[in-house]
Every structure is written in C-alpha cells, then in structure tokens.
Coordinates of C-alpha atoms in Angstrom, one line a residue:
M29 CA -91.6 -38.8 -94.5
T30 CA -88.7 -38.9 -92.1
N31 CA -87.5 -36.0 -89.8
D32 CA -83.9 -37.2 -89.9
R33 CA -81.3 -34.5 -89.2
T34 CA -79.4 -35.4 -92.3
A35 CA -80.4 -34.3 -95.8
L36 CA -81.8 -36.9 -98.1
T37 CA -79.2 -38.3 -100.5
R38 CA -79.7 -38.3 -104.3
S39 CA -80.6 -42.0 -104.1
E40 CA -83.2 -41.4 -101.4
L41 CA -84.7 -38.5 -103.4
A42 CA -84.9 -40.8 -106.4
D43 CA -86.6 -43.5 -104.3
L44 CA -89.1 -41.0 -103.2
L45 CA -90.1 -40.1 -106.8
A46 CA -90.1 -43.7 -107.9
E47 CA -92.3 -44.7 -105.0
A48 CA -94.8 -42.0 -106.0
A49 CA -94.6 -43.1 -109.6
Q50 CA -95.6 -46.7 -108.6
K51 CA -98.5 -45.5 -106.6
V52 CA -99.8 -43.2 -109.3
G53 CA -99.3 -45.8 -112.0
G54 CA -101.4 -48.3 -110.1
I55 CA -104.5 -46.1 -109.9
P56 CA -106.0 -47.0 -113.4
A57 CA -105.8 -50.7 -112.5
A58 CA -107.7 -50.3 -109.2
E59 CA -110.9 -52.3 -109.0
Y60 CA -114.1 -51.6 -107.2
P61 CA -117.1 -53.9 -106.9
T62 CA -119.9 -52.5 -109.1
A63 CA -123.6 -53.3 -108.7
A64 CA -125.4 -54.3 -111.9
A65 CA -127.6 -51.3 -111.5
R66 CA -124.5 -49.0 -111.8
S67 CA -122.5 -51.0 -114.3
Y68 CA -122.1 -48.0 -116.5
L69 CA -119.8 -46.5 -113.8
H70 CA -117.6 -49.6 -113.6
P71 CA -114.7 -48.0 -115.7
V72 CA -114.3 -45.1 -113.3
L73 CA -115.2 -46.5 -109.9
G74 CA -111.8 -48.2 -109.4
P75 CA -109.7 -45.1 -110.1
L76 CA -112.3 -42.9 -108.2
S77 CA -111.9 -45.1 -105.1
A78 CA -108.1 -45.4 -105.3
G79 CA -107.3 -41.9 -106.3
P80 CA -108.1 -39.9 -103.1
R81 CA -106.0 -42.3 -101.0
V82 CA -103.0 -41.9 -103.3
V83 CA -103.4 -38.1 -103.4
T84 CA -103.7 -38.0 -99.6
G85 CA -100.7 -40.2 -99.2
L86 CA -98.6 -38.2 -101.6
N87 CA -99.6 -35.0 -99.9
D88 CA -98.6 -36.3 -96.5
R89 CA -95.2 -37.3 -97.9
F90 CA -94.8 -33.9 -99.5
E91 CA -95.6 -32.1 -96.3
G92 CA -93.1 -34.3 -94.5
F93 CA -90.6 -33.5 -97.2
L94 CA -91.0 -29.8 -96.6
A95 CA -91.0 -30.2 -92.8
A96 CA -87.8 -32.3 -92.8
E97 CA -84.8 -30.8 -91.1
P98 CA -82.6 -29.8 -92.8
R99 CA -85.0 -28.8 -95.5
P100 CA -84.2 -29.9 -99.1
A101 CA -81.5 -27.8 -100.5
G102 CA -79.1 -27.9 -103.4
S103 CA -80.0 -28.7 -107.0
A104 CA -80.9 -32.3 -106.4
G105 CA -83.2 -31.5 -103.5
L106 CA -84.9 -28.6 -105.3
F107 CA -85.2 -30.7 -108.5
A108 CA -87.0 -33.5 -106.6
L109 CA -89.2 -31.0 -104.8
A110 CA -90.3 -29.5 -108.0
S111 CA -91.0 -32.9 -109.6
Y112 CA -93.0 -34.1 -106.6
A113 CA -95.0 -30.9 -106.3
S114 CA -95.8 -31.0 -110.1
A115 CA -97.0 -34.6 -109.8
L116 CA -99.2 -33.8 -106.8
G117 CA -100.7 -30.8 -108.4
W118 CA -101.3 -32.5 -111.7
L119 CA -102.9 -35.6 -110.0
T120 CA -105.1 -33.4 -107.8
E121 CA -106.4 -31.5 -110.8
S122 CA -107.0 -34.7 -112.8
F123 CA -109.1 -36.2 -110.0
A124 CA -111.1 -33.0 -109.7
E125 CA -111.9 -33.4 -113.4
L126 CA -112.7 -37.1 -112.9
T127 CA -115.1 -36.3 -110.0
S128 CA -116.8 -33.6 -112.1
S129 CA -117.3 -36.1 -115.0
V130 CA -118.8 -38.7 -112.6
D131 CA -121.1 -36.1 -111.2
E132 CA -122.3 -35.3 -114.7
I133 CA -122.9 -38.9 -115.4
C134 CA -124.9 -39.3 -112.2
M135 CA -126.9 -36.2 -113.0
R136 CA -127.5 -37.5 -116.5
V137 CA -129.1 -40.7 -115.2
G138 CA -131.0 -38.9 -112.5
I139 CA -132.7 -36.3 -114.8
P140 CA -136.3 -37.2 -115.5
A141 CA -136.5 -38.4 -119.1
E142 CA -139.3 -38.6 -121.6
P143 CA -141.5 -41.7 -121.1
R144 CA -139.9 -44.7 -122.8
A145 CA -141.1 -48.2 -123.5
T146 CA -140.2 -50.8 -120.9
I147 CA -137.0 -52.6 -121.8
G148 CA -137.4 -56.3 -122.2
A149 CA -136.3 -59.2 -124.3
P150 CA -136.3 -58.5 -128.0
T151 CA -139.5 -59.5 -129.6
G152 CA -138.9 -58.2 -133.2
R153 CA -137.4 -55.2 -134.9
T154 CA -137.8 -51.8 -133.2
D155 CA -136.6 -48.3 -133.7
Q156 CA -133.8 -48.9 -131.2
D157 CA -132.6 -51.7 -133.4
D158 CA -131.9 -49.2 -136.1
E159 CA -129.6 -47.2 -133.7
F160 CA -127.5 -50.2 -132.7
D161 CA -127.3 -52.5 -135.7
F162 CA -124.4 -50.5 -137.2
A163 CA -122.3 -50.7 -134.1
F164 CA -123.1 -53.9 -132.3
S165 CA -123.4 -57.6 -133.1
A166 CA -126.5 -59.4 -132.0
L167 CA -124.7 -60.7 -128.9
E168 CA -123.4 -57.3 -128.0
L169 CA -126.8 -55.7 -128.5
E170 CA -128.3 -58.3 -126.2
A171 CA -125.7 -57.6 -123.6
V172 CA -126.3 -53.8 -123.8
R173 CA -130.0 -54.4 -123.4
N174 CA -129.5 -56.6 -120.4
A175 CA -127.2 -54.2 -118.8
A176 CA -129.5 -51.3 -119.5
E177 CA -132.4 -53.1 -118.1
A178 CA -130.5 -53.9 -114.9
A179 CA -129.6 -50.2 -114.6
G180 CA -133.1 -49.0 -115.3
L181 CA -132.1 -47.2 -118.4
A182 CA -133.1 -47.2 -122.1
P183 CA -130.3 -48.8 -124.2
D184 CA -129.4 -45.6 -125.9
D185 CA -129.1 -43.8 -122.6
Y186 CA -127.1 -46.6 -121.2
V187 CA -124.6 -46.5 -124.1
E188 CA -124.4 -42.7 -123.7
V189 CA -123.4 -42.7 -120.0
L190 CA -121.2 -45.8 -120.5
S191 CA -119.3 -43.9 -123.2
Q192 CA -118.9 -40.9 -120.9
S193 CA -117.6 -43.2 -118.2
L194 CA -115.1 -44.8 -120.6
L195 CA -113.9 -41.4 -121.8
A196 CA -113.4 -40.2 -118.2
A197 CA -111.5 -43.4 -117.4
A198 CA -109.3 -42.9 -120.4
R199 CA -108.5 -39.4 -119.4
I200 CA -107.5 -40.3 -115.8
T201 CA -105.5 -43.2 -117.2
D202 CA -103.6 -41.0 -119.6
A203 CA -102.9 -38.5 -116.8
C204 CA -101.7 -41.1 -114.4
M205 CA -99.4 -42.7 -117.0
E206 CA -97.9 -39.3 -117.9
I207 CA -97.3 -38.4 -114.2
S208 CA -95.8 -41.8 -113.4
S209 CA -93.6 -41.7 -116.4
G210 CA -92.4 -38.2 -115.6
L211 CA -91.6 -39.2 -112.0
L212 CA -89.6 -42.2 -113.2
D213 CA -87.7 -40.0 -115.7
D214 CA -86.8 -37.6 -112.9
A215 CA -85.8 -40.4 -110.5
A216 CA -83.5 -41.8 -113.2
L217 CA -81.9 -38.4 -113.7
L218 CA -81.3 -38.1 -109.9
R219 CA -79.6 -41.5 -109.9
E220 CA -77.1 -40.6 -112.6
S221 CA -73.5 -40.6 -111.5
S222 CA -72.9 -37.1 -112.8
D223 CA -73.6 -34.0 -110.8
R224 CA -76.9 -33.4 -112.7
P225 CA -79.5 -32.0 -112.5
R226 CA -78.2 -28.5 -112.8
L227 CA -81.1 -26.1 -112.3
G228 CA -80.8 -22.9 -114.3
D229 CA -82.3 -20.9 -117.1
D230 CA -82.2 -23.8 -119.6
P231 CA -85.7 -25.4 -119.7
G232 CA -84.0 -28.7 -120.4
N233 CA -82.7 -28.7 -116.9
L234 CA -86.2 -28.6 -115.4
P235 CA -87.8 -31.8 -114.1
A236 CA -89.7 -33.8 -116.8
L237 CA -93.0 -33.1 -115.0
V238 CA -92.4 -29.4 -114.9
R239 CA -91.6 -29.4 -118.7
S240 CA -94.8 -31.4 -119.3
L241 CA -96.9 -29.0 -117.4
L242 CA -95.4 -26.0 -119.2
A243 CA -96.1 -27.7 -122.5
R244 CA -99.7 -28.3 -121.5
M245 CA -100.1 -24.6 -120.5
E246 CA -98.7 -23.5 -123.8
A247 CA -101.0 -25.8 -125.7
T248 CA -104.1 -24.4 -124.1
E249 CA -103.2 -20.7 -124.7

C-alpha cells in the first residue's frame, strides 16, 4: 500500500478490491505436490499452502490502507474499507476452519486402529467388497485400494478421510468464491459514474460482503 499524501481515488479503491478478489479467487486452484502416502490430503494441500500467503498479503495491504495519509475518508473510502475488512475477516475465519479440518484428518489417520488385514491385490470376494460394490466400479475400486495401500490405510478408512478432505476443500472453495464475488461487486459499485455508494441506515447501501456476513450471522442465530 502506498503512503501517498493524496487520498485514493474511487478508481484506485476499486482496483484495490479487484486485486484482492483475484488473489482470493485463485486460492482454490492452487496446486501442491502430494506424496502418494498422503494422497487423501491432495484436495486441501493446494489451498492450505496458498491461503496463508494471501491472508498475509491482504493483511499487509489493509494495514497500509489504514496507515495511509490522509486516511480513507468519505463514503467511497469507508465503503472500500468495510468491504476489504470483511473480506479479510471472512477469509481468515475460513482458513482457521480449513486448518482445523486438516488437523482432524491427520488425527484420524494417526489414531491407532483395530488390527486389519494387510491390503493387497484382490484375490477374491471379501467383506470390503460388499462396502464398495454399490459405489465404485471395478476400476475405481482398484484405484481406491492402490491409493489406500500407498497411504498405509484400509480402503474404508482411506475413503473416509478422502471424503473429509473433499468436503473441506469444497467449503474453502465456496468461501473464496463468495468473497471474491463480493469484492468484485463492491469494486464495480465504486466504479459507477454516480456518486454512490451512499452509506446510511439502508442495508442496501452496505458493501456486498458486509451484507453477506450479516446474512450468515442471521442464518446461524
């Protein structure tokens, strides 16, 4: 963030939000090399590795935004500040939830389990076949078994932790897309030729991200 002595223009404020939206929106697509022994974590390792860098970068920009002289003022500056702060808070909370989910997965695979038969190539029908026949084709079942063997897990345990990983990845993806979309909506509003946004008592005048957060809070009450 710059320490220029001139206040940011509406266009510069919009660019600030749009830049943040691009960074947040790119988190779900981040890739991270995953060892075969940890393949069940593949859905979350990319976002987990990219997220902290994005959060740190946005936080640094936000602190610079607050430290700029003159400080943001007027309806446009306060609008952008509220949108950016909401995005940063929402993203930080979402990554705390992702980290907690990954911790649970790691604890799950690290907890001593009941003795199980060694996983190997299929040599006939087993009890585990009954569990997977309804959900997997023969090729898919073989792939699950191979991945489970590489991870040192029983197939049913592997499917369980992989499902948890996919669910956590879906949640952080949804959060990032909502945050990114809200930032872009607010950036577009700042770029309008009118004198909007007009902050006031009307909830419709609040940034899109603030409205989304309020709606989430009401939904959980």
